[in-house]
Structure formats: C-alpha cells, structure tokens
GROMACS .gro file of C-alpha atoms in nm:
model
  149
    1MET     CA    1   0.000  -0.002   0.004
    2ILE     CA    2   0.118   0.357  -0.065
    3ARG     CA    3   0.221   0.618   0.191
    4LEU     CA    4  -0.065   0.850   0.274
    5ASN     CA    5  -0.081   1.215   0.370
    6LEU     CA    6  -0.164   1.106   0.725
    7PRO     CA    7   0.049   1.014   1.030
    8GLU     CA    8   0.178   0.658   1.045
    9TYR     CA    9   0.057   0.426   1.322
   10GLU     CA   10   0.140   0.074   1.435
   11ILE     CA   11  -0.034  -0.126   1.161
   12ASN     CA   12  -0.163  -0.478   1.240
   13VAL     CA   13  -0.186  -0.677   0.916
   14SER     CA   14  -0.243  -1.053   0.879
   15GLU     CA   15  -0.322  -1.302   0.610
   16ARG     CA   16  -0.623  -1.529   0.593
   17ASP     CA   17  -0.712  -1.759   0.304
   18GLY     CA   18  -0.439  -1.601   0.101
   19LYS     CA   19  -0.578  -1.246   0.144
   20GLN     CA   20  -0.436  -0.963   0.348
   21GLN     CA   21  -0.644  -0.821   0.633
   22ILE     CA   22  -0.598  -0.517   0.852
   23PHE     CA   23  -0.713  -0.483   1.213
   24ASP     CA   24  -0.995  -0.226   1.258
   25PHE     CA   25  -0.951  -0.101   1.611
   26LEU     CA   26  -1.307   0.045   1.614
   27ARG     CA   27  -1.479  -0.273   1.503
   28ARG     CA   28  -1.225  -0.482   1.697
   29LYS     CA   29  -1.174  -0.727   1.419
   30PHE     CA   30  -0.969  -0.798   1.104
   31VAL     CA   31  -1.124  -0.679   0.782
   32ALA     CA   32  -1.019  -0.711   0.416
   33LEU     CA   33  -0.724  -0.487   0.333
   34THR     CA   34  -0.845  -0.283   0.038
   35PRO     CA   35  -0.701   0.056  -0.070
   36GLU     CA   36  -1.010   0.231   0.084
   37GLU     CA   37  -0.972   0.036   0.413
   38TRP     CA   38  -0.604   0.141   0.411
   39VAL     CA   39  -0.729   0.503   0.412
   40ARG     CA   40  -1.004   0.443   0.673
   41GLN     CA   41  -0.767   0.287   0.921
   42HIS     CA   42  -0.509   0.562   0.885
   43PHE     CA   43  -0.780   0.831   0.905
   44THR     CA   44  -0.953   0.691   1.213
   45HIS     CA   45  -0.621   0.652   1.395
   46PHE     CA   46  -0.535   1.016   1.298
   47LEU     CA   47  -0.864   1.138   1.445
   48VAL     CA   48  -0.816   0.945   1.773
   49GLU     CA   49  -0.440   0.982   1.823
   50HIS     CA   50  -0.376   1.329   1.680
   51LYS     CA   51  -0.709   1.510   1.692
   52GLY     CA   52  -0.838   1.386   2.030
   53TYR     CA   53  -1.159   1.219   1.900
   54PRO     CA   54  -1.302   0.971   2.151
   55LYS     CA   55  -1.272   0.617   2.013
   56GLY     CA   56  -1.605   0.530   2.166
   57LEU     CA   57  -1.797   0.789   1.955
   58LEU     CA   58  -1.662   0.674   1.618
   59VAL     CA   59  -1.834   0.389   1.424
   60ASN     CA   60  -1.719   0.230   1.099
   61GLU     CA   61  -1.952   0.088   0.831
   62THR     CA   62  -2.283   0.221   0.952
   63GLU     CA   63  -2.580   0.107   0.749
   64LEU     CA   64  -2.850   0.362   0.658
   65ARG     CA   65  -3.189   0.277   0.508
   66VAL     CA   66  -3.404   0.481   0.282
   67GLY     CA   67  -3.719   0.283   0.217
   68GLU     CA   68  -3.590  -0.035   0.061
   69LYS     CA   69  -3.254   0.117  -0.036
   70ARG     CA   70  -2.956   0.045   0.193
   71LEU     CA   71  -2.660   0.281   0.211
   72ARG     CA   72  -2.330   0.241   0.395
   73CYS     CA   73  -2.168   0.525   0.569
   74ASP     CA   74  -1.792   0.478   0.596
   75THR     CA   75  -1.744   0.640   0.940
   76LEU     CA   76  -1.966   0.832   1.173
   77LEU     CA   77  -1.869   1.044   1.469
   78TYR     CA   78  -2.149   1.077   1.723
   79ASN     CA   79  -2.171   1.354   1.986
   80LYS     CA   80  -2.213   1.267   2.351
   81ALA     CA   81  -2.597   1.260   2.300
   82MET     CA   82  -2.537   0.993   2.038
   83GLN     CA   83  -2.652   1.224   1.753
   84PRO     CA   84  -2.448   1.214   1.431
   85GLN     CA   85  -2.195   1.499   1.437
   86MET     CA   86  -1.961   1.413   1.151
   87ILE     CA   87  -1.988   1.190   0.842
   88ILE     CA   88  -1.660   1.070   0.687
   89GLU     CA   89  -1.640   0.926   0.339
   90TYR     CA   90  -1.326   0.751   0.210
   91LYS     CA   91  -1.198   0.680  -0.133
   92ALA     CA   92  -0.895   0.478  -0.241
   93PRO     CA   93  -0.581   0.690  -0.288
   94HIS     CA   94  -0.586   0.647  -0.669
   95ILE     CA   95  -0.940   0.780  -0.689
   96GLN     CA   96  -0.958   1.149  -0.739
   97ILE     CA   97  -1.212   1.331  -0.515
   98GLN     CA   98  -1.481   1.476  -0.741
   99GLN     CA   99  -1.817   1.632  -0.716
  100LYS     CA  100  -1.990   1.288  -0.714
  101THR     CA  101  -1.806   1.208  -0.391
  102PHE     CA  102  -1.960   1.512  -0.229
  103ASP     CA  103  -2.296   1.427  -0.379
  104GLN     CA  104  -2.272   1.085  -0.211
  105ILE     CA  105  -2.196   1.228   0.133
  106VAL     CA  106  -2.475   1.483   0.097
  107VAL     CA  107  -2.726   1.199   0.038
  108TYR     CA  108  -2.616   1.049   0.370
  109ASN     CA  109  -2.648   1.388   0.539
  110LEU     CA  110  -3.006   1.426   0.424
  111LEU     CA  111  -3.081   1.146   0.669
  112LEU     CA  112  -2.830   1.228   0.943
  113HIS     CA  113  -2.806   1.610   0.955
  114ALA     CA  114  -2.450   1.609   1.077
  115ASP     CA  115  -2.258   1.927   1.152
  116TYR     CA  116  -1.945   1.821   0.957
  117LEU     CA  117  -1.886   1.639   0.631
  118VAL     CA  118  -1.539   1.495   0.558
  119VAL     CA  119  -1.405   1.334   0.243
  120SER     CA  120  -1.060   1.180   0.210
  121ASN     CA  121  -0.865   0.961  -0.025
  122GLY     CA  122  -0.572   0.956   0.219
  123LEU     CA  123  -0.380   1.214   0.007
  124GLN     CA  124  -0.636   1.497   0.010
  125HIS     CA  125  -0.879   1.576   0.291
  126PHE     CA  126  -1.176   1.808   0.275
  127CYS     CA  127  -1.401   1.912   0.563
  128CYS     CA  128  -1.719   2.111   0.535
  129GLN     CA  129  -1.902   2.261   0.833
  130MET     CA  130  -2.276   2.283   0.779
  131ASP     CA  131  -2.485   2.591   0.879
  132TYR     CA  132  -2.843   2.472   0.878
  133ASP     CA  133  -2.978   2.811   0.985
  134ARG     CA  134  -2.835   2.986   0.687
  135ARG     CA  135  -2.872   2.680   0.458
  136SER     CA  136  -2.500   2.694   0.372
  137TYR     CA  137  -2.172   2.531   0.437
  138GLN     CA  138  -1.812   2.635   0.470
  139PHE     CA  139  -1.497   2.443   0.384
  140LEU     CA  140  -1.255   2.444   0.668
  141PRO     CA  141  -0.876   2.474   0.616
  142GLU     CA  142  -0.813   2.149   0.809
  143ILE     CA  143  -0.985   1.875   1.002
  144PRO     CA  144  -1.076   2.029   1.334
  145GLY     CA  145  -0.965   1.875   1.664
  146TYR     CA  146  -1.240   1.723   1.872
  147ASN     CA  147  -1.235   2.010   2.121
  148GLU     CA  148  -1.302   2.252   1.829
  149LEU     CA  149  -1.623   2.086   1.713
   0.00000   0.00000   0.00000
C-alpha cells in the first residue's frame, strides 16, 4: 500500500485464506485490506491519536436505510448525546475526489443532519461545516480537533 498524507501508526496486518487483512480498532476485528480500508484505518487513527476524537464515539460501516434502499456510511462520529456529528467518506488513494463524492456524502447527510462532512482519499482531505440556519456550508482549512467541534 502507498504512503498517505496522514501520520503513520502501528499497523496490524495478517493474512487469511491468502488475502491480506488489517485490524480495525473500532470494530475490533480484522477486515479485508483494500485501498479504501487502508485510508479508513489511517484516518480513524489520525482522528483518535492526533485530533483527540473519542474512540467510543466513532463507528465504521454504519448502514442507513431509505425505504428499501440500503446505504453504507464509511465512518460516523457521534456527539455525547449519540446524535451524528460528522460523516466521513473515504476513497482509495488512486481515486480523485470529485463532485460525485460530495454528492454521495450529501445524500447520507439528508438522513443524518451532521454538523461536519469529511471526504478523504488519504492524500487529500476536505471538511465542510454545515450551517443549517443559513442553509449553507463552509470548507474548513483543516480537519478540526475534537475540542473545536
């Protein structure tokens, strides 16, 4: 896997049935090591270890339902009242972040009404803060620390 624009951490990789797996410390299990998962694991460690996000408020692979349609949110940060506060969407490093990536996260946010939307491919990271009163959003210069939310 390639080096990302995120801090390194002590990676726990194993092999099962000839396929590499990486330990997801939020789900507490090994999962398939895909390029997107490589980004997810680095990003969630970055949030917890460098930005002060409580591990217990982060959840990976949350399923959302809209009627019969099922959507999968990559990572959610909940606030202490267990309301969605941040939605994080990951792409593999070789996938350029485009408008359709933001369209995808906006669909999730129609259901969740989170205060922050984050998109990362491990090389580029974008964070928007929502302002529901003004029906607008603002791109932030960096991912805020937990105490800044």
